[in-house]
CSV table of C-alpha atoms in Angstrom, one decimal:
chain,number,residue,atom,x,y,z
A,1330,UNK,CA,144.6,86.5,-3.6
A,1331,UNK,CA,147.0,84.6,-6.1
A,1332,UNK,CA,144.6,81.6,-6.6
A,1333,UNK,CA,142.0,84.3,-7.6
A,1334,UNK,CA,144.2,85.9,-10.1
A,1335,UNK,CA,145.4,82.9,-11.7
A,1336,UNK,CA,141.7,81.2,-11.9
A,1337,UNK,CA,138.7,82.6,-13.9
A,1338,UNK,CA,135.4,81.9,-12.5
A,1339,UNK,CA,133.6,79.5,-14.6
A,1340,UNK,CA,130.0,78.4,-13.2
A,1341,UNK,CA,129.1,74.8,-13.0
A,1342,UNK,CA,126.7,73.1,-15.7
A,1343,UNK,CA,123.0,73.5,-14.0
A,1344,UNK,CA,119.6,72.6,-15.2
A,1345,UNK,CA,117.6,75.7,-13.6
A,1346,UNK,CA,114.0,74.2,-13.0
A,1347,UNK,CA,113.5,76.5,-10.0
A,1348,UNK,CA,111.1,79.7,-10.2
A,1349,UNK,CA,113.7,81.7,-12.1
A,1350,UNK,CA,116.2,82.8,-13.0
A,1351,UNK,CA,116.2,79.9,-15.8
A,1352,UNK,CA,118.8,78.5,-18.2
A,1353,UNK,CA,119.6,81.2,-21.1
A,1354,UNK,CA,118.8,80.4,-24.5
A,1355,UNK,CA,122.2,80.1,-26.1
A,1356,UNK,CA,121.2,82.5,-28.8
A,1357,UNK,CA,120.9,85.0,-26.3
A,1358,UNK,CA,124.4,84.2,-24.8
A,1359,UNK,CA,125.5,84.8,-28.4
A,1360,UNK,CA,123.9,88.2,-28.8
A,1361,UNK,CA,125.4,89.5,-25.5
A,1362,UNK,CA,128.7,88.5,-26.7
A,1363,UNK,CA,129.0,91.1,-29.5
A,1364,UNK,CA,131.3,94.0,-29.0
A,1365,UNK,CA,130.2,97.2,-27.7
A,1366,UNK,CA,129.5,100.5,-29.9
A,1367,UNK,CA,128.9,103.8,-28.8
A,1368,UNK,CA,125.5,104.7,-27.2
A,1369,UNK,CA,124.8,107.0,-29.7
A,1370,UNK,CA,126.2,105.3,-32.7
A,1371,UNK,CA,123.6,104.7,-35.6
A,1372,UNK,CA,123.8,101.2,-35.1
A,1373,UNK,CA,123.0,101.5,-31.3
A,1374,UNK,CA,120.0,103.8,-31.9
A,1375,UNK,CA,118.8,101.5,-34.6
A,1376,UNK,CA,119.2,98.4,-32.3
A,1377,UNK,CA,117.1,100.4,-29.6
A,1378,UNK,CA,114.3,101.3,-32.3
A,1379,UNK,CA,114.0,97.7,-33.3
A,1380,UNK,CA,113.8,96.6,-29.6
A,1381,UNK,CA,111.0,99.1,-28.9
A,1382,UNK,CA,109.1,97.3,-32.0
A,1383,UNK,CA,109.7,94.0,-31.0
A,1384,UNK,CA,108.6,94.3,-27.6
A,1385,UNK,CA,105.4,95.5,-28.9
A,1386,UNK,CA,104.9,92.3,-30.0
A,1387,UNK,CA,105.8,90.6,-26.8
A,1388,UNK,CA,103.3,92.8,-24.8
A,1389,UNK,CA,100.6,92.9,-27.8
A,1390,UNK,CA,100.4,96.5,-27.8
A,1391,UNK,CA,100.4,99.3,-30.1
A,1392,UNK,CA,101.8,101.7,-27.2
A,1393,UNK,CA,104.7,104.0,-28.7
A,1394,UNK,CA,106.5,104.0,-25.3
A,1395,UNK,CA,107.6,100.5,-25.1
A,1396,UNK,CA,111.0,100.4,-24.0
A,1397,UNK,CA,113.5,99.0,-21.7
A,1398,UNK,CA,114.6,100.1,-18.2
A,1399,UNK,CA,118.4,99.1,-17.6
A,1400,UNK,CA,117.4,97.3,-14.5
A,1401,UNK,CA,116.5,93.9,-12.9
A,1402,UNK,CA,112.8,93.3,-13.1
A,1403,UNK,CA,112.4,95.0,-10.0
A,1404,UNK,CA,113.6,98.3,-11.2
A,1405,UNK,CA,111.0,98.0,-13.9
A,1406,UNK,CA,108.4,97.9,-10.9
A,1407,UNK,CA,109.9,100.8,-9.1
A,1408,UNK,CA,110.3,102.8,-12.3
A,1409,UNK,CA,106.7,102.5,-12.7
A,1410,UNK,CA,105.5,103.2,-9.4
A,1411,UNK,CA,107.8,106.0,-8.4
A,1412,UNK,CA,106.9,107.7,-11.5
A,1413,UNK,CA,103.0,107.2,-11.5
A,1414,UNK,CA,102.6,107.8,-7.6
A,1415,UNK,CA,102.9,111.1,-6.3
A,1416,UNK,CA,103.3,111.1,-2.2
A,1417,UNK,CA,99.6,110.9,-1.1
A,1418,UNK,CA,98.1,109.3,-4.0
A,1419,UNK,CA,95.9,106.6,-3.4
A,1420,UNK,CA,96.9,102.9,-4.8
A,1421,UNK,CA,94.9,99.8,-4.5
A,1422,UNK,CA,97.2,96.7,-4.4
A,1423,UNK,CA,95.6,92.9,-4.6
A,1424,UNK,CA,98.2,90.8,-2.5
A,1425,UNK,CA,98.1,87.0,-3.0
A,1426,UNK,CA,101.8,86.4,-2.6
A,1427,UNK,CA,105.1,87.8,-1.8
A,1428,UNK,CA,105.4,90.2,-5.0
A,1429,UNK,CA,102.1,91.8,-4.2
A,1430,UNK,CA,103.8,92.5,-0.9
A,1431,UNK,CA,106.8,94.0,-2.9
A,1432,UNK,CA,104.3,96.4,-4.9
A,1433,UNK,CA,102.9,97.5,-1.6
A,1434,UNK,CA,106.0,98.3,0.1
A,1435,UNK,CA,107.5,99.9,-3.2
A,1436,UNK,CA,104.3,102.2,-3.3
A,1437,UNK,CA,104.8,103.0,0.6
A,1438,UNK,CA,108.0,104.0,-0.3
A,1439,UNK,CA,106.7,106.4,-2.8
A,1440,UNK,CA,104.6,108.1,0.1
A,1441,UNK,CA,101.5,106.7,-1.4
A,1442,UNK,CA,98.3,106.2,0.4
A,1443,UNK,CA,98.4,102.1,0.1
A,1444,UNK,CA,95.1,99.9,0.3
A,1445,UNK,CA,95.4,96.6,-0.1
A,1446,UNK,CA,92.9,93.4,-0.9
A,1447,UNK,CA,94.5,90.6,0.8
A,1448,UNK,CA,93.7,87.2,-0.6
A,1449,UNK,CA,94.8,83.7,0.9
A,1450,UNK,CA,97.9,82.4,-0.6
A,1451,UNK,CA,97.2,79.9,-3.0
A,1452,UNK,CA,94.0,81.9,-4.7
A,1453,UNK,CA,93.5,85.1,-6.7
A,1454,UNK,CA,91.5,87.9,-6.3
A,1455,UNK,CA,88.2,88.2,-7.9
A,1456,UNK,CA,87.0,90.9,-10.5
A,1457,UNK,CA,84.1,91.9,-8.2
A,1458,UNK,CA,86.2,92.4,-5.2
A,1459,UNK,CA,88.4,95.1,-7.2
A,1460,UNK,CA,85.6,96.9,-8.3
A,1461,UNK,CA,84.0,97.1,-5.0
A,1462,UNK,CA,87.3,98.4,-3.5
A,1463,UNK,CA,87.8,100.7,-6.4
A,1464,UNK,CA,84.2,102.3,-5.5
A,1465,UNK,CA,85.4,102.6,-1.7
A,1466,UNK,CA,88.9,103.7,-1.9
A,1467,UNK,CA,88.9,105.9,-5.1
A,1468,UNK,CA,92.7,105.2,-6.0
A,1469,UNK,CA,94.7,106.8,-8.8
A,1470,UNK,CA,96.4,103.5,-9.6
A,1471,UNK,CA,95.6,99.6,-9.2
A,1472,UNK,CA,98.7,97.6,-9.1
A,1473,UNK,CA,98.9,93.9,-9.1
A,1474,UNK,CA,101.2,91.0,-10.2
A,1475,UNK,CA,99.9,88.6,-13.0
A,1476,UNK,CA,101.8,85.6,-11.8
A,1477,UNK,CA,103.3,85.2,-8.5
A,1478,UNK,CA,105.9,82.6,-8.3
A,1479,UNK,CA,105.9,82.6,-4.7
A,1480,UNK,CA,102.6,81.1,-5.0
A,1481,UNK,CA,102.4,79.8,-8.4
A,1482,UNK,CA,99.1,81.2,-9.1
A,1483,UNK,CA,98.4,83.3,-12.1
A,1484,UNK,CA,95.9,86.0,-11.7
A,1485,UNK,CA,93.1,86.9,-14.6
A,1486,UNK,CA,93.4,90.3,-15.8
A,1487,UNK,CA,90.9,90.9,-18.4
A,1488,UNK,CA,87.8,91.9,-16.4
A,1489,UNK,CA,90.0,93.8,-14.0
A,1490,UNK,CA,91.7,95.9,-16.7
A,1491,UNK,CA,88.3,96.8,-18.2
A,1492,UNK,CA,86.8,97.6,-14.6
A,1493,UNK,CA,89.8,100.4,-14.3
A,1494,UNK,CA,89.4,101.5,-17.7
A,1495,UNK,CA,85.4,102.1,-16.9
A,1496,UNK,CA,86.1,103.6,-13.7
A,1497,UNK,CA,89.0,106.2,-14.9
A,1498,UNK,CA,91.7,104.2,-12.8
A,1499,UNK,CA,95.3,103.6,-14.1
A,1500,UNK,CA,96.4,99.8,-13.8
A,1501,UNK,CA,99.9,98.6,-13.2
A,1502,UNK,CA,100.8,95.1,-13.7
A,1503,UNK,CA,104.1,93.3,-12.9
A,1504,UNK,CA,104.3,90.4,-15.5
A,1505,UNK,CA,107.9,89.3,-14.7
A,1506,UNK,CA,107.0,85.6,-14.2
A,1507,UNK,CA,104.3,85.2,-16.5
A,1508,UNK,CA,104.8,86.9,-19.9
A,1509,UNK,CA,105.7,84.8,-23.0
A,1510,UNK,CA,104.4,81.7,-20.7
A,1511,UNK,CA,101.1,82.8,-20.0
A,1512,UNK,CA,98.4,84.7,-22.4
A,1513,UNK,CA,98.9,88.6,-21.8
A,1514,UNK,CA,97.1,91.2,-24.0
A,1515,UNK,CA,97.8,94.6,-22.9
A,1516,UNK,CA,95.7,96.7,-25.3
A,1517,UNK,CA,93.0,94.1,-25.1
A,1518,UNK,CA,92.7,94.0,-21.6
A,1519,UNK,CA,93.2,97.6,-21.1
A,1520,UNK,CA,96.4,97.5,-18.9
A,1521,UNK,CA,97.9,101.0,-18.6
A,1522,UNK,CA,101.3,100.0,-17.8
A,1523,UNK,CA,103.1,96.7,-17.9
A,1524,UNK,CA,106.7,95.5,-16.9
A,1525,UNK,CA,108.5,92.4,-17.0
A,1526,UNK,CA,112.0,90.8,-17.1
A,1527,UNK,CA,114.0,88.4,-19.3
A,1528,UNK,CA,114.8,85.7,-16.6
A,1529,UNK,CA,111.5,83.4,-16.7
A,1530,UNK,CA,109.9,82.9,-19.9
A,1531,UNK,CA,111.6,85.0,-22.2
A,1532,UNK,CA,114.9,82.8,-22.1
A,1533,UNK,CA,117.3,85.5,-21.1
A,1534,UNK,CA,119.3,86.5,-17.9
A,1535,UNK,CA,118.2,89.1,-15.3
A,1536,UNK,CA,119.1,92.7,-15.9
A,1537,UNK,CA,116.8,94.2,-18.4
A,1538,UNK,CA,113.1,95.4,-17.7
A,1539,UNK,CA,110.9,95.6,-20.7
A,1540,UNK,CA,108.2,98.3,-20.1
A,1541,UNK,CA,105.1,99.7,-21.6
A,1542,UNK,CA,102.9,102.4,-21.2
A,1543,UNK,CA,99.8,103.4,-22.6
A,1544,UNK,CA,98.6,107.4,-23.4
A,1545,UNK,CA,97.0,107.8,-20.4
A,1546,UNK,CA,100.0,106.6,-18.3
A,1547,UNK,CA,102.3,108.7,-20.2
A,1548,UNK,CA,100.1,111.8,-19.9
A,1549,UNK,CA,100.4,111.6,-16.2
A,1550,UNK,CA,104.1,111.1,-16.4
A,1551,UNK,CA,104.7,113.9,-18.3
A,1552,UNK,CA,102.8,116.3,-15.7
A,1553,UNK,CA,106.1,115.3,-13.6
A,1554,UNK,CA,108.9,115.8,-16.4
A,1555,UNK,CA,111.6,117.8,-15.2
A,1556,UNK,CA,114.9,117.9,-17.1
A,1557,UNK,CA,118.3,117.2,-15.5
A,1558,UNK,CA,120.3,120.4,-14.9
A,1559,UNK,CA,123.5,119.2,-16.5
A,1560,UNK,CA,121.6,118.4,-20.0
A,1561,UNK,CA,119.1,121.1,-20.0
A,1562,UNK,CA,118.8,123.5,-23.0
A,1563,UNK,CA,116.6,126.8,-23.3
A,1564,UNK,CA,114.0,124.8,-25.5
A,1565,UNK,CA,113.4,122.7,-22.3
A,1566,UNK,CA,110.6,123.7,-19.9
A,1567,UNK,CA,109.7,121.6,-16.9
A,1568,UNK,CA,106.3,120.5,-16.3
A,1569,UNK,CA,104.2,121.9,-13.3
A,1570,UNK,CA,103.9,118.7,-11.2
A,1571,UNK,CA,106.3,117.3,-8.6
A,1572,UNK,CA,109.5,115.9,-9.9
A,1573,UNK,CA,109.8,112.2,-9.7
A,1574,UNK,CA,111.7,111.2,-6.6
A,1575,UNK,CA,114.3,109.1,-8.3
A,1576,UNK,CA,116.8,109.9,-10.9
A,1577,UNK,CA,117.6,106.4,-12.5
A,1578,UNK,CA,113.9,105.3,-12.5
A,1579,UNK,CA,112.6,108.5,-13.6
A,1580,UNK,CA,110.3,107.2,-16.6
A,1581,UNK,CA,110.1,110.9,-18.3
A,1582,UNK,CA,113.7,111.0,-18.6
A,1583,UNK,CA,114.2,107.5,-19.7
A,1584,UNK,CA,111.5,108.3,-22.4
A,1585,UNK,CA,113.4,111.2,-23.3
A,1586,UNK,CA,116.5,109.0,-23.9
A,1587,UNK,CA,114.7,106.5,-26.2
A,1588,UNK,CA,113.0,109.1,-27.9
A,1589,UNK,CA,114.3,110.8,-31.5
A,1590,UNK,CA,115.9,113.5,-29.1
A,1591,UNK,CA,118.1,111.0,-27.5
A,1592,UNK,CA,118.5,113.3,-24.4
A,1593,UNK,CA,121.2,111.4,-22.4
A,1594,UNK,CA,120.1,109.6,-19.0
A,1595,UNK,CA,122.8,106.9,-18.6
A,1596,UNK,CA,125.1,105.0,-20.4
A,1597,UNK,CA,123.0,102.1,-22.1
A,1598,UNK,CA,123.8,98.6,-21.0
A,1599,UNK,CA,124.6,97.5,-24.5
A,1600,UNK,CA,125.2,93.8,-23.9
A,1601,UNK,CA,121.8,93.6,-22.0
A,1602,UNK,CA,120.1,95.4,-24.6
A,1603,UNK,CA,121.7,93.0,-27.5
A,1604,UNK,CA,120.4,90.2,-25.4
A,1605,UNK,CA,116.8,91.7,-24.4
A,1606,UNK,CA,116.6,92.5,-28.4
A,1607,UNK,CA,117.7,88.6,-29.2
A,1608,UNK,CA,114.8,87.5,-26.5
A,1609,UNK,CA,112.2,89.1,-27.9
A,1610,UNK,CA,113.1,88.4,-31.7
A,1611,UNK,CA,113.2,84.6,-30.3
A,1612,UNK,CA,109.8,84.5,-29.1
A,1613,UNK,CA,108.3,86.3,-32.0
A,1614,UNK,CA,109.8,84.0,-34.4
A,1615,UNK,CA,108.1,81.0,-32.3
A,1616,UNK,CA,105.0,83.1,-32.0
A,1617,UNK,CA,103.7,84.5,-28.6
A,1618,UNK,CA,100.7,82.1,-28.5
A,1619,UNK,CA,102.9,78.9,-29.7
A,1620,UNK,CA,105.3,79.7,-26.9
A,1621,UNK,CA,102.3,80.0,-24.3
A,1622,UNK,CA,100.7,76.9,-25.5
A,1623,UNK,CA,104.4,75.0,-25.2
A,1624,UNK,CA,104.4,76.1,-21.7
A,1625,UNK,CA,101.2,75.0,-20.8
A,1626,UNK,CA,102.1,71.4,-22.3
A,1627,UNK,CA,105.3,71.3,-20.6
A,1628,UNK,CA,103.7,72.7,-17.1
A,1629,UNK,CA,100.9,70.6,-17.3
A,1630,UNK,CA,103.3,67.7,-17.9
A,1631,UNK,CA,105.5,68.5,-15.0
A,1632,UNK,CA,102.3,68.7,-12.6
A,1633,UNK,CA,100.9,65.3,-14.1
A,1634,UNK,CA,104.3,63.7,-13.3
A,1635,UNK,CA,104.4,65.1,-9.8
A,1636,UNK,CA,101.1,63.9,-9.0
A,1637,UNK,CA,101.8,60.5,-10.3
A,1638,UNK,CA,104.4,60.6,-7.7
A,1639,UNK,CA,102.0,60.7,-4.8
A,1640,UNK,CA,102.8,64.3,-4.4
A,1641,UNK,CA,100.0,67.1,-3.4
A,1642,UNK,CA,100.1,70.3,-5.7
A,1643,UNK,CA,99.6,73.6,-3.9
A,1644,UNK,CA,96.9,76.1,-4.5
A,1645,UNK,CA,94.0,76.5,-6.5
A,1646,UNK,CA,95.0,74.6,-10.0
A,1647,UNK,CA,92.4,76.6,-11.9
A,1648,UNK,CA,94.8,79.5,-11.5
A,1649,UNK,CA,97.8,77.8,-11.7
A,1650,UNK,CA,100.7,79.6,-13.8
A,1651,UNK,CA,101.6,77.5,-16.9
A,1652,UNK,CA,105.3,77.8,-16.1
A,1653,UNK,CA,105.6,76.8,-12.3
A,1654,UNK,CA,104.2,74.5,-10.1
A,1655,UNK,CA,104.0,74.4,-6.3
A,1656,UNK,CA,104.0,71.1,-5.0
A,1657,UNK,CA,103.9,70.3,-1.0
A,1658,UNK,CA,106.8,68.8,0.4
A,1659,UNK,CA,105.8,65.1,1.8
A,1660,UNK,CA,105.6,64.8,5.4
A,1661,UNK,CA,108.9,63.3,6.9
A,1662,UNK,CA,110.8,64.3,3.9
A,1663,UNK,CA,113.7,66.7,4.4
A,1664,UNK,CA,112.9,69.4,1.6
A,1665,UNK,CA,116.4,71.0,1.8
A,1666,UNK,CA,118.2,68.0,1.5
A,1667,UNK,CA,116.2,66.8,-1.6
A,1668,UNK,CA,117.0,70.3,-3.3
A,1669,UNK,CA,120.4,69.9,-2.4
A,1670,UNK,CA,120.9,66.4,-3.7
A,1671,UNK,CA,119.1,67.5,-6.9
A,1672,UNK,CA,121.6,70.3,-7.4
A,1673,UNK,CA,124.8,68.4,-6.3
A,1674,UNK,CA,124.3,65.1,-7.7
A,1675,UNK,CA,122.0,65.6,-10.6
A,1676,UNK,CA,122.9,69.5,-11.4
A,1677,UNK,CA,119.2,70.3,-11.3
A,1678,UNK,CA,118.0,73.3,-9.4
A,1679,UNK,CA,114.6,73.6,-7.9
A,1680,UNK,CA,113.0,76.2,-5.5
A,1681,UNK,CA,111.2,76.2,-2.0
A,1682,UNK,CA,108.9,79.4,-1.4
A,1683,UNK,CA,108.9,82.3,1.0
A,1684,UNK,CA,107.1,83.2,4.2
A,1685,UNK,CA,104.9,80.6,5.5
A,1686,UNK,CA,105.4,78.4,2.3
A,1687,UNK,CA,109.5,78.4,3.3
A,1688,UNK,CA,110.1,74.8,3.7
A,1689,UNK,CA,106.3,73.7,3.0
A,1690,UNK,CA,106.4,73.5,-0.8
A,1691,UNK,CA,108.8,73.2,-3.6
A,1692,UNK,CA,108.5,75.3,-6.7
A,1693,UNK,CA,109.4,73.7,-10.0
A,1694,UNK,CA,109.7,75.7,-13.1
A,1695,UNK,CA,109.0,75.2,-16.9
A,1696,UNK,CA,109.8,78.2,-18.4
A,1697,UNK,CA,111.6,79.6,-21.3
A,1698,UNK,CA,114.5,77.7,-22.7
A,1699,UNK,CA,113.7,74.9,-20.1
A,1700,UNK,CA,110.1,74.4,-21.1
A,1701,UNK,CA,110.7,71.4,-23.0
A,1702,UNK,CA,110.2,67.5,-23.3
A,1703,UNK,CA,113.7,66.5,-22.1
A,1704,UNK,CA,114.2,68.9,-19.2
A,1705,UNK,CA,110.8,68.0,-17.7
A,1706,UNK,CA,111.4,64.2,-17.8
A,1707,UNK,CA,115.3,64.6,-16.4
A,1708,UNK,CA,113.8,66.7,-13.7
A,1709,UNK,CA,111.0,64.1,-12.9
A,1710,UNK,CA,113.4,61.3,-13.1
A,1711,UNK,CA,116.0,62.8,-10.7
A,1712,UNK,CA,113.3,63.9,-8.1
A,1713,UNK,CA,111.9,60.4,-8.0
A,1714,UNK,CA,115.6,59.1,-7.3
A,1715,UNK,CA,116.1,61.5,-4.6
A,1716,UNK,CA,112.8,60.8,-3.1
A,1717,UNK,CA,113.6,57.4,-3.1
A,1718,UNK,CA,117.0,57.7,-1.6
A,1719,UNK,CA,115.5,59.4,1.4
A,1720,UNK,CA,112.9,56.8,1.9
A,1721,UNK,CA,109.8,58.2,0.3
A,1722,UNK,CA,108.1,55.4,-1.5
A,1723,UNK,CA,107.6,56.6,-5.2
A,1724,UNK,CA,105.7,54.6,-7.8
A,1725,UNK,CA,108.6,53.7,-10.0
A,1726,UNK,CA,108.6,55.3,-13.6
A,1727,UNK,CA,104.8,56.6,-13.2
A,1728,UNK,CA,106.0,60.2,-13.1
A,1729,UNK,CA,107.7,59.8,-16.5
A,1730,UNK,CA,105.2,58.1,-17.8
A,1731,UNK,CA,102.2,60.4,-16.7
A,1732,UNK,CA,104.3,63.5,-18.0
A,1733,UNK,CA,104.8,61.9,-21.6
A,1734,UNK,CA,101.0,61.2,-21.7
A,1735,UNK,CA,100.3,64.7,-21.2
A,1736,UNK,CA,103.0,65.3,-23.9
A,1737,UNK,CA,101.1,63.5,-26.5
């Protein structure tokens, strides 16, 4: 115990090139180091309002209700689903990876009737499949993931959003792994609710879940608005709908907290708010479209370098995310030993995957602060050396050469 008391924890230097989290932008870490102020200090409420405005730019939306859920990105997912779905409501979920299965599980825990479109991992759902399933199931909500890092696939959404609008169905998208690195247009595509996280392309740590709700979604949630007893006043009238089955993730109460009334819900995670604001500011300073283009260049460079090593990419490359690439572990190569050597000898983290893909593919990310030339080239060069040490024949220097050619 004395050793613990006398020694502070200092994490080792790492270059995080897996599927997330990623290395934080130093400007975000600096923003998070600011001293705290009271949660209803005028400077704090101003920061909250500014954060809402900035994230409208991130999500490409005019939605008034664009704010932060104080939680990891999974909390944003759960807040959306538990607030939208009453027990017994029908929800349609295209599943093409681990995180589609997560939406299914959370929806089941909400008591919803869950219907899935099951897609082979490495592919995505087609709009006509969704349209046909909506006609058959008649769901209240279609919930899906844009970028599923377990498979590295990026689901096209523009047609699906419009289909949902035309058929009078709400849509929810988990954009945690994709936003800011892949094109996302909330209003143009007609997506009702979108949630995200900071720890991928937004250059920050896990712990804040940005979310945006359109008017239709807000109206549905407001039918379930109930004011907590300890903060209720005579002017507060509960809605007629069933109370949302989570206090912490009750979006009706969280909207009240972010509203001009500032109706207390929880103590704001101030340091995370400061970091979330800076993540959005940095992105908008670069320009969302410029950031997406940067992720595509560096992601394509990584993919080209891996193929130049003689490795085979996983999944339908037409739908690969800009910011994560899956690559098959070569036959006869100990994938975990490579990952360990990359981490311990070179200070670089890469990932494997889940379920049937665990130990079958590596997942290598080029996202956020690490979607840059030096990080890509360093990762490829060190992976080449690690494979060579294990006896896998790699064309010397070709990976870096191919990557540089893609970068222009």
